[in-house]
Coordinates of C-alpha atoms in Angstrom, one line a residue:
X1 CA -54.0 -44.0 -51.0
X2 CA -54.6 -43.1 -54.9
X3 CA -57.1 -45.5 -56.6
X4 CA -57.9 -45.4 -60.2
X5 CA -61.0 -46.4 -61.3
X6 CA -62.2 -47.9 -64.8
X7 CA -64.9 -46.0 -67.0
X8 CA -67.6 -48.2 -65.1
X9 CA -66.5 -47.6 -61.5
X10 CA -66.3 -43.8 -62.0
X11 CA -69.9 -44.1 -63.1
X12 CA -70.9 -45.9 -60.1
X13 CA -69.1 -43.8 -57.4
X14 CA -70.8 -40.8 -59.4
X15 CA -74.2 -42.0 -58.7
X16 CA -73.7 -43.2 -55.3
X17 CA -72.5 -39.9 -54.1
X18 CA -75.2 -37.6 -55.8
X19 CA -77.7 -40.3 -54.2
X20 CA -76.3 -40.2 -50.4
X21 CA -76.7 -36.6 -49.7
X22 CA -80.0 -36.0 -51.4
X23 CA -81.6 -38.3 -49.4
X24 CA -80.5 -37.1 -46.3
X25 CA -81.6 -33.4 -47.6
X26 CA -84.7 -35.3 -48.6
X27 CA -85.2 -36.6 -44.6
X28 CA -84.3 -33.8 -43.6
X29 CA -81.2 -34.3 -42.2
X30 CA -78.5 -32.2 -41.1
X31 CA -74.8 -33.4 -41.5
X32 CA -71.4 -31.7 -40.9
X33 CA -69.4 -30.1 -43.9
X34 CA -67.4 -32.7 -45.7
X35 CA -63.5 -32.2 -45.1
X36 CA -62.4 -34.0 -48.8
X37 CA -59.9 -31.9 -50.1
X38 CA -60.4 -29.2 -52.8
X39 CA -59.4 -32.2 -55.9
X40 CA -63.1 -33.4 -54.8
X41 CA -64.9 -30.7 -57.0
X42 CA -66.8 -31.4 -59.5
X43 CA -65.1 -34.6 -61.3
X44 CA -63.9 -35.9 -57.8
X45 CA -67.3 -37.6 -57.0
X46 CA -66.5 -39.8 -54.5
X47 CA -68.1 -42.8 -53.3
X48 CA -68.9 -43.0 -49.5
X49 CA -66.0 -45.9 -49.5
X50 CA -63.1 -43.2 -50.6
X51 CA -64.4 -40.4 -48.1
X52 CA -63.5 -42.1 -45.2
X53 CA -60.5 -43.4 -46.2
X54 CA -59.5 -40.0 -47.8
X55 CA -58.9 -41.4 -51.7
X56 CA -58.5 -38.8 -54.7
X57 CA -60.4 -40.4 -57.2
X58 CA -58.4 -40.1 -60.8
X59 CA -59.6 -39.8 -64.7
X60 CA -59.6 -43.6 -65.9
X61 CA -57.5 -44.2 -69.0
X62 CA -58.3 -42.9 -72.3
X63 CA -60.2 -39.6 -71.2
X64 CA -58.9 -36.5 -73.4
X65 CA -59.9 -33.3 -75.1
X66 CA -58.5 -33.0 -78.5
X67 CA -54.5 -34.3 -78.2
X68 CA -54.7 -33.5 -74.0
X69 CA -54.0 -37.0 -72.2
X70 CA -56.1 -36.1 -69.0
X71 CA -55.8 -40.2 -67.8
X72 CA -54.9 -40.5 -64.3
X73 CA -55.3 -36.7 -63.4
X74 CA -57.9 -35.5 -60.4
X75 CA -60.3 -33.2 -60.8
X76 CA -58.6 -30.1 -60.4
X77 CA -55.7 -30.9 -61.9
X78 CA -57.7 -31.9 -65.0
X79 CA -59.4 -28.4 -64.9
X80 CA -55.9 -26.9 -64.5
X81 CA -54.2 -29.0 -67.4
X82 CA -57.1 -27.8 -69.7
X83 CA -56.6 -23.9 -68.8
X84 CA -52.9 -24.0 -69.7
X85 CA -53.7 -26.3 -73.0
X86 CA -56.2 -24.1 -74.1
X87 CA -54.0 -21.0 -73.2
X88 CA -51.6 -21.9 -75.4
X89 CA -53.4 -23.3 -78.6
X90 CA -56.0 -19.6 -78.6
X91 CA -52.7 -17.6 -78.4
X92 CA -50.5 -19.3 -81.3
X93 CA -50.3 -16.7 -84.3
X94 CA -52.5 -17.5 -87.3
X95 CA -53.3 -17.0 -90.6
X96 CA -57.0 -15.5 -91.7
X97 CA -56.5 -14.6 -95.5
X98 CA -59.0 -13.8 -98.7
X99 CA -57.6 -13.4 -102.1
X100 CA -54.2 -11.8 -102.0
X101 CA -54.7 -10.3 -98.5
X102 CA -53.6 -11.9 -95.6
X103 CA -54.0 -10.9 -91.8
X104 CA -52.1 -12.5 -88.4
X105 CA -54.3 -12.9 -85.9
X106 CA -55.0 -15.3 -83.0
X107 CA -57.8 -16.8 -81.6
X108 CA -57.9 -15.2 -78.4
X109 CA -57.8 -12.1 -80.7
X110 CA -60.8 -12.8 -82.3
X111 CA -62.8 -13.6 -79.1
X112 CA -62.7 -16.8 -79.4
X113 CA -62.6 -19.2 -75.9
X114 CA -62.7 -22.2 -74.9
X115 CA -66.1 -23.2 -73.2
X116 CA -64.1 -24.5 -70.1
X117 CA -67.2 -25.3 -68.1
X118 CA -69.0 -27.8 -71.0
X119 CA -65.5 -29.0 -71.4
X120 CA -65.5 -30.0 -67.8
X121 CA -69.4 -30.7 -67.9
X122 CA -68.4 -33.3 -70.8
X123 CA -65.5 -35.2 -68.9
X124 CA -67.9 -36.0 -65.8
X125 CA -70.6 -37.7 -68.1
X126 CA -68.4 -39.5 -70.4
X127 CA -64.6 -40.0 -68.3
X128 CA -62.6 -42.6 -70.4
X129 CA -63.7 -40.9 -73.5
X130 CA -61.8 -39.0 -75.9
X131 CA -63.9 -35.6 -76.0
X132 CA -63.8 -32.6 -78.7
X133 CA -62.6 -29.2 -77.2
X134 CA -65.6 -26.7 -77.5
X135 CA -65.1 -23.4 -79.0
X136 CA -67.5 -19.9 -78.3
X137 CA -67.4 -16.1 -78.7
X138 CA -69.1 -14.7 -75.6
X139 CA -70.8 -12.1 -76.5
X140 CA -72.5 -10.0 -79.5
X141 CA -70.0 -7.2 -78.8
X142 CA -67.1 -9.8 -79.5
X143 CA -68.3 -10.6 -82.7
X144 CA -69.1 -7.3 -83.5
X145 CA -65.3 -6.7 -82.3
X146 CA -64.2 -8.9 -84.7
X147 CA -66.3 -7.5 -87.4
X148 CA -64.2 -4.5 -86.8
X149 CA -60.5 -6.1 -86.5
X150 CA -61.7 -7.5 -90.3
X151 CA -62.7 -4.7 -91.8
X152 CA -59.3 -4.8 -94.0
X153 CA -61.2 -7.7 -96.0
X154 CA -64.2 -6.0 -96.9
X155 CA -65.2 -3.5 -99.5
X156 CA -68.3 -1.1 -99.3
X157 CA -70.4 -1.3 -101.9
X158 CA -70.7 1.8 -104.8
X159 CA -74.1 2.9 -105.7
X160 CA -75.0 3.4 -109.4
X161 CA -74.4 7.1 -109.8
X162 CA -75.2 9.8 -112.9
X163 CA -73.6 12.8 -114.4
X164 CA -74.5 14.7 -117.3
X165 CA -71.5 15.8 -119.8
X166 CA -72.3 17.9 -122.7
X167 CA -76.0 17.4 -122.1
X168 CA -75.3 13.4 -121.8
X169 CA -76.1 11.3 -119.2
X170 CA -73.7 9.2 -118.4
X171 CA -74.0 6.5 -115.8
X172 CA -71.5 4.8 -113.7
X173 CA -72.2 1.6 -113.0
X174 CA -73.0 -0.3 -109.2
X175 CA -70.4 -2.0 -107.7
X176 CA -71.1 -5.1 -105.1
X177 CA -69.1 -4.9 -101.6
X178 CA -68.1 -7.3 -99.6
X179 CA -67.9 -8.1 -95.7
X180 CA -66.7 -10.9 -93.8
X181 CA -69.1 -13.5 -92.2
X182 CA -68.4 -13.5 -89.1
X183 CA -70.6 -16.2 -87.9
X184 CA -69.5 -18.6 -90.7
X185 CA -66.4 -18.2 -90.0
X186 CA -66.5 -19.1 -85.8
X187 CA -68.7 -21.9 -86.9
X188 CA -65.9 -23.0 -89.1
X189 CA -63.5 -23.1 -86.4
X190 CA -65.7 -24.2 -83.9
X191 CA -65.8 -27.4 -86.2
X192 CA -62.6 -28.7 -86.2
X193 CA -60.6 -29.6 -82.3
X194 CA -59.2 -26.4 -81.0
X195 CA -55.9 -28.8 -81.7
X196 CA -56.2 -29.1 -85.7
X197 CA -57.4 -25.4 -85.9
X198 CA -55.4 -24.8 -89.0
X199 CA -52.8 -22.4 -89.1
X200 CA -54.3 -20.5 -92.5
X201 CA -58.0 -19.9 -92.2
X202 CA -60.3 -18.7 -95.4
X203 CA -62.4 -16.0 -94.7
X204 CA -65.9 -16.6 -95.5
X205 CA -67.2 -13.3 -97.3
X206 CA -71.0 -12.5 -97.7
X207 CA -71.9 -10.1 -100.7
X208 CA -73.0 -6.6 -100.1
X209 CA -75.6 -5.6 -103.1
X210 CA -75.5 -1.7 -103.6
X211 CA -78.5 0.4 -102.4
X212 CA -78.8 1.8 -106.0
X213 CA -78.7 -0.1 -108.7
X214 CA -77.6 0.5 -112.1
X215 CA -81.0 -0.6 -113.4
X216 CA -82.5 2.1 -111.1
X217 CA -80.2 5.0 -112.6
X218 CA -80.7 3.7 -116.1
X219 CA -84.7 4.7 -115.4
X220 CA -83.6 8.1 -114.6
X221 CA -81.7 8.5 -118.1
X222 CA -83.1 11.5 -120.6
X223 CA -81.9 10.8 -124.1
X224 CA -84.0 14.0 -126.2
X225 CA -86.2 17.1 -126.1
X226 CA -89.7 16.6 -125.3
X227 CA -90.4 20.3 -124.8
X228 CA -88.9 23.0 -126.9
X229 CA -90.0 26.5 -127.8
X230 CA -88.7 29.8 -128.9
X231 CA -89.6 33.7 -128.5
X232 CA -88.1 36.6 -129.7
X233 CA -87.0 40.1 -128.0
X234 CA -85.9 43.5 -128.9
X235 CA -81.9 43.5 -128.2
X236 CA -82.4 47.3 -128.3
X237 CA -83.8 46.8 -125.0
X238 CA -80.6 46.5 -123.6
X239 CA -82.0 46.5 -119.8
X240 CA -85.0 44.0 -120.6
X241 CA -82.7 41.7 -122.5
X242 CA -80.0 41.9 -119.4
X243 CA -82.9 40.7 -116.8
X244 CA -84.2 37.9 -119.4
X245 CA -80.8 36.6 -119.7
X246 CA -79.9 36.4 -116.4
X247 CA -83.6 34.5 -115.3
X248 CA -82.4 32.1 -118.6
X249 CA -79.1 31.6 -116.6
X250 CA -80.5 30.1 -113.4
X251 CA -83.1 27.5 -115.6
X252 CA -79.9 26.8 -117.5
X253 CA -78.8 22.8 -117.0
X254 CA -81.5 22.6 -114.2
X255 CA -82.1 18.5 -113.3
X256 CA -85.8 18.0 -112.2
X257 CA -86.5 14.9 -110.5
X258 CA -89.3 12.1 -111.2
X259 CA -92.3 13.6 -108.8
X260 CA -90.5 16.8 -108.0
X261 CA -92.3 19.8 -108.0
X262 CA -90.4 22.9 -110.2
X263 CA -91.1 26.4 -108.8
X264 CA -89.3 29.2 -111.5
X265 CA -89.5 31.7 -108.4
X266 CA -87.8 29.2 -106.5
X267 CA -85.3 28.4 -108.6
X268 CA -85.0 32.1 -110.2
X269 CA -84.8 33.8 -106.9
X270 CA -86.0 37.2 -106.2
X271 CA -85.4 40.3 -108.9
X272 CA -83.1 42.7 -107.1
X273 CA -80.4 45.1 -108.1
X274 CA -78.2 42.5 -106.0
X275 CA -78.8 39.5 -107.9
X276 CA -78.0 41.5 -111.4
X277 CA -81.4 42.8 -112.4
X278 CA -82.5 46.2 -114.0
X279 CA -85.4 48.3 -114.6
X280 CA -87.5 47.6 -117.6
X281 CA -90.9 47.9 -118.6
X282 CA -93.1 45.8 -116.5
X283 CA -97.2 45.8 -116.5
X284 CA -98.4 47.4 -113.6
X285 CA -102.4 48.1 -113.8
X286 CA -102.7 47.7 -117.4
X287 CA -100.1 49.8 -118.5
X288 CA -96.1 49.6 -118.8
X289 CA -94.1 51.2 -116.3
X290 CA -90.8 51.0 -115.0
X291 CA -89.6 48.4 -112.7
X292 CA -87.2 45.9 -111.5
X293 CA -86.9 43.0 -113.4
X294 CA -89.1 43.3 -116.2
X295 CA -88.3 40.8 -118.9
X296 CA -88.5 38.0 -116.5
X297 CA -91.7 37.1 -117.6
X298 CA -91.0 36.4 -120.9
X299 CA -88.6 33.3 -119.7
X300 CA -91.3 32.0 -117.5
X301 CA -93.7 32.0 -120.7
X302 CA -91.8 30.8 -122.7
X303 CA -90.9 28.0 -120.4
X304 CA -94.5 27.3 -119.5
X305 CA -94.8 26.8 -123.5
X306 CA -92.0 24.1 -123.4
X307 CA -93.7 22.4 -120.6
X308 CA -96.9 22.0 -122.3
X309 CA -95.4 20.2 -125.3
X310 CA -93.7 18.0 -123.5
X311 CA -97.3 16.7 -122.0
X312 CA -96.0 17.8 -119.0
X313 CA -98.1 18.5 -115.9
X314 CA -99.0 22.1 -114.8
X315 CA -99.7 22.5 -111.1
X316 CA -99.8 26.6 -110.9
X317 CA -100.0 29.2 -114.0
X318 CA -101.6 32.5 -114.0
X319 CA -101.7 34.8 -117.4
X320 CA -100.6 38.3 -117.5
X321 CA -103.4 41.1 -116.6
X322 CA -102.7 42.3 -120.6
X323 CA -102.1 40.4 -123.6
X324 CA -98.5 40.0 -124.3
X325 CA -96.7 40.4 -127.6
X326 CA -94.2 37.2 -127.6
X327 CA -96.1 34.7 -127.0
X328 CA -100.4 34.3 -128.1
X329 CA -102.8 35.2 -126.1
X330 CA -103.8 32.0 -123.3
X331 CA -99.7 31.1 -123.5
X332 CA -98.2 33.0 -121.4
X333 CA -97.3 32.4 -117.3
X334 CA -97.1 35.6 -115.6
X335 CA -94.7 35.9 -112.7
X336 CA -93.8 38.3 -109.5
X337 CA -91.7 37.3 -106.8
X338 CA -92.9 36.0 -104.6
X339 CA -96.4 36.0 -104.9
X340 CA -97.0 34.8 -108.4
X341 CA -95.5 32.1 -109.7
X342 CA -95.0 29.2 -112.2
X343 CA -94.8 25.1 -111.2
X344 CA -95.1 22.3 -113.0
X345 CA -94.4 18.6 -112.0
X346 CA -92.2 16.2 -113.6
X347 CA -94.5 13.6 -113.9
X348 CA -92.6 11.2 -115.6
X349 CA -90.2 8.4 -114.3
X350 CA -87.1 9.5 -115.6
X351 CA -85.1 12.9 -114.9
X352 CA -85.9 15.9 -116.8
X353 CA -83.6 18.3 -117.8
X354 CA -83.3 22.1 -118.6
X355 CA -81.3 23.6 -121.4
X356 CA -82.0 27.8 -121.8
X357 CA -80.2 29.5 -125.0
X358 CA -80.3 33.5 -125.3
X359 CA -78.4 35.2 -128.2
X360 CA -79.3 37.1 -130.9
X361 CA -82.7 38.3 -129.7
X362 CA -83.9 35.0 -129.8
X363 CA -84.8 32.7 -126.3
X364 CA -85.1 29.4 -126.6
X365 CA -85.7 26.4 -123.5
X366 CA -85.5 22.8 -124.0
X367 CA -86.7 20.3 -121.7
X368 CA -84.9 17.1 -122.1
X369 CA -86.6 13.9 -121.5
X370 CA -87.6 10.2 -122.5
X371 CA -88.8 9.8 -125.9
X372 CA -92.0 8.9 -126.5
X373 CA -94.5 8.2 -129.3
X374 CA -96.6 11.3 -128.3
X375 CA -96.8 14.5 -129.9
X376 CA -98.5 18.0 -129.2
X377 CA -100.2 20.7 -130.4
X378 CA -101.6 23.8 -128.8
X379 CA -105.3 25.1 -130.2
X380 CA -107.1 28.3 -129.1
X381 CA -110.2 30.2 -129.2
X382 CA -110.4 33.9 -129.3
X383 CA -114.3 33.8 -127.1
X384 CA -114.3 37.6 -127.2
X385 CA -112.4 40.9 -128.3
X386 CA -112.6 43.8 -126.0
X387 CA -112.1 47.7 -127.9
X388 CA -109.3 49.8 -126.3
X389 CA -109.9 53.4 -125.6
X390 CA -107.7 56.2 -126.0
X391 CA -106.5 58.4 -123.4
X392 CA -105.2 62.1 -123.8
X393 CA -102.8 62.9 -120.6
X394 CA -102.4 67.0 -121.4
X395 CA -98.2 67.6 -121.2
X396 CA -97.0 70.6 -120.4
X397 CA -93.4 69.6 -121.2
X398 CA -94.5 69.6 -124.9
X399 CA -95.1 72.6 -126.9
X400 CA -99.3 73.2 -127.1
X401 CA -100.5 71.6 -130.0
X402 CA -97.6 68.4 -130.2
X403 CA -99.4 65.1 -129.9
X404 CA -96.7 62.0 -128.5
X405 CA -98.3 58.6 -128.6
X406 CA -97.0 57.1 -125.3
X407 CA -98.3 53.8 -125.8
X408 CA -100.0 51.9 -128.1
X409 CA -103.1 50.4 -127.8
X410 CA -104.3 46.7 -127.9
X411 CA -107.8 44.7 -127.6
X412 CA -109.1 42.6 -124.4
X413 CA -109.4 38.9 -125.3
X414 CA -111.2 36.3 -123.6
X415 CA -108.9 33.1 -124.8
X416 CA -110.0 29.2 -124.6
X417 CA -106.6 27.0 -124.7
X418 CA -106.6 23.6 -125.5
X419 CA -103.7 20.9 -125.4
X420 CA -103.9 18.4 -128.0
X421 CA -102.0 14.7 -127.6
X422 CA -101.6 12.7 -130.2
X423 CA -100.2 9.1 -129.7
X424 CA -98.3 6.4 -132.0
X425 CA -101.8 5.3 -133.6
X426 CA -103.4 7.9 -134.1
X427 CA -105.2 8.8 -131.5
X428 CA -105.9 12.8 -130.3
X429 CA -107.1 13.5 -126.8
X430 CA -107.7 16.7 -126.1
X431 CA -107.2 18.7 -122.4
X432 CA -109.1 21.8 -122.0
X433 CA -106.1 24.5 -120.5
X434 CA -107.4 27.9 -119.6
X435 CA -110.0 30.0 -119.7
X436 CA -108.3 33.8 -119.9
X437 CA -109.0 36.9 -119.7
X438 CA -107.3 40.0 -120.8
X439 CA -108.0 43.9 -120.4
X440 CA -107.4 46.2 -123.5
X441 CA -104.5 48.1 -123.1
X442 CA -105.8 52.3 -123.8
X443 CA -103.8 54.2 -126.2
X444 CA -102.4 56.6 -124.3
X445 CA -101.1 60.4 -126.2
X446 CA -99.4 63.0 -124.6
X447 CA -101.3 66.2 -125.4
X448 CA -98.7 69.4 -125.9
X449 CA -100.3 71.7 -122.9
X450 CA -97.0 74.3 -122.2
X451 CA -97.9 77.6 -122.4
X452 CA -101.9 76.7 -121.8
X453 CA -103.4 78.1 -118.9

């Protein structure tokens, strides 16, 4: 015999048979397994009245999920009514679009389930009711899934870049992305009945700010010369002038970051035959010699000169062992790979930028940078003035009585260097540089000595 029971009676019959057995469990009692039929799961609560007379209690009227009509069904066909509803509503084609693109997709596709065990939890406390379908994604990994099956909608974002063109900088501008939200959108379909789930969907998109903005590149921007100065050199010296253009050549167009650190060795390289340097004169224990790569120096100088009028910072400079003739004495910034060297730091916010120009017998290095109401000016102070001597070296390749003046002699200096800043009002301060010292170069002659015992 089938009864069906009202809203009420399903209630009662509910709560008479959770009471029965507990209290025998309670007493502890022992009773043989129950032999209702599987229908007596869950929503088949029987009363004690059914049991023995082996009734399958039914849904009452009016109990649904979404548009399912569950009235009159048992438990398990109830359970088994849902599956196959809910079966075929997650696998029905839909829409998910944004703008102009469009994707079809179903539910089951995007992870989406129904919560069959709520849904069933649901009808037990409230049979006679007409219930709302419940809707969940499992797992992270499904919704990271579908983050991945909608990548089609979304759009990294571009970072503000730079690039300088004919000593310009030019920006190119940030661009925002885009990527779906994921969660928004299963909440928005977990709103509406799995039954009026609507055939086109809008995807929800959250805004993806680029990681570098254009504001931040805009900082970076040089727009003139800060630091500029010139020497001169003897084209004549066809070797010398080879090695200083080719050290000018590797500064040329260099970028120097806010807070970086610029070493010339590092950025020069080492003075070798292989990397298109020649012997020239270079000082070698006060006098000039032959060696590999002499010249260099000269860029570095005249580099470290640049640097200082642009107020820039100095973190390693060393001056020559002589006085030099193309730059003053206390100017210079000796170098020898890669043991002596020149730094400085770009201590500003913004890039800086190297410009090197050799032609003529003329060198010239810019450093481009921010403007700024700032000017400089370098001062000096000869302290002291050392004689040179002059040496006879006797020759015995020259005729006795020939005198050759191998090289020229020039005074020791001990050189104070100041930097001098001077802002938009007015006001000087003044940086103490460099105390240097220089040894006097000897006058050295070749004394005729052939024929001379």
């Amino acid at each position: 015999m089938i009864k069906k029971y009202t809203r009420q009676s399903w209630m009662w019959a509910l709560t008479k048979a959770l009471t029965v057995p507990f209290l025998i469990l309670l007493l502890g009692g022992c009773t043989p397994p129950s032999s209702q039929p599987p229908e007596a799961k869950i929503l088949s609560n029987q009363t004690t009245e059914n049991q023995e007379r082996g009734g399958i209690e039914l849904l009452p009227e009016g109990t649904k999920v979404d548009d399912l009509d569950l009235s009159g069904s048992s438990a398990s066909e109830a359970e088994e009514k849902i599956k196959e509803w809910a079966k075929d509503k997650l696998e029905e084609t839909r829409v998910l679009l944004y703008n102009e693109t469009e994707m079809p997709i179903t539910l089951k596709d995007m992870g989406i389930a129904l919560d069959q065990q709520k849904t069933m939890d649901d009808i037990a406390r409230n049979p006679g009711t007409a219930l709302q379908s419940v809707l969940k994604v499992d797992t992270v990994k499904d919704k990271q899934s579908l983050q991945e099956k909608l990548k089609k909608f979304s759009r990294p974002a571009k970072n503000a870049a730079y690039k300088i063109e004919k000593d310009k900088f030019v920006i190119t501008p940030a661009e925002s992305g885009r990527t779906v939200d994921t969660d928004k959108l299963i909440i928005t379909i977990q709103k509406a009945p799995l039954s009026e789930v609507p055939s086109r969907i809008g995807i929800p998109m959250v805004e993806v700010p680029a990681s570098v903005s254009t504001e931040a590149v805009k900082v970076l921007a040089f727009d003139t010369v800060i630091g500029e100065y010139t020497t001169k050199f003897a084209v004549q010296e066809k070797n010398r002038s080879a090695n200083l253009v080719v050290a000018a050549k590797a500064l040329d167009r260099k970028v120097i970051r806010p807070g970086e650190i610029f070493s010339f060795n590092n950025t020069v390289g080492p003075r070798e035959p292989e990397t298109g340097y020649k012997d020239a004169y270079v000082i070698v224990n006060g006098e000039y010699v032959q060696g590999i790569g002499g010249g260099v120096c000269q860029v570095s100088s005249t580099l470290y000169n640049a640097v200082l009028l642009g107020n820039l910072k100095v973190v390693e400079r060393m001056p020559h062992a002589v006085a030099v003739s193309y730059v003053a004495a206390g100017q210079d910034a000796t170098v020898n790979y890669p043991n002596l060297d020149f730094k400085f730091q770009n201590d500003t916010a913004n890039l800086l930028y190297l410009r090197s120009d050799v032609k003529n017998g003329i060198l010239t290095l810019q450093i481009w940078g921010k403007k700024t109401d700032k000017s400089v000016r370098i001062e000096r102070q000869v302290e002291k003035e050392i004689n040179y001597k002059t040496e006879k070296r006797p020759d015995r390749n020259l005729a006795s009585g020939l005198v050759v003046q191998e090289q020229t002699g020039a005074k020791g200096l001990i050189v104070n260097t100041w930097k001098v800043v001077r802002d938009g009002t007015g006001k000087e301060t003044k940086q103490f540089l460099s105390r240097d010292s220089y040894a006097p170069t000897n006058r050295i002659l070749r004394v005729g000595a052939r024929g001379l015992s």
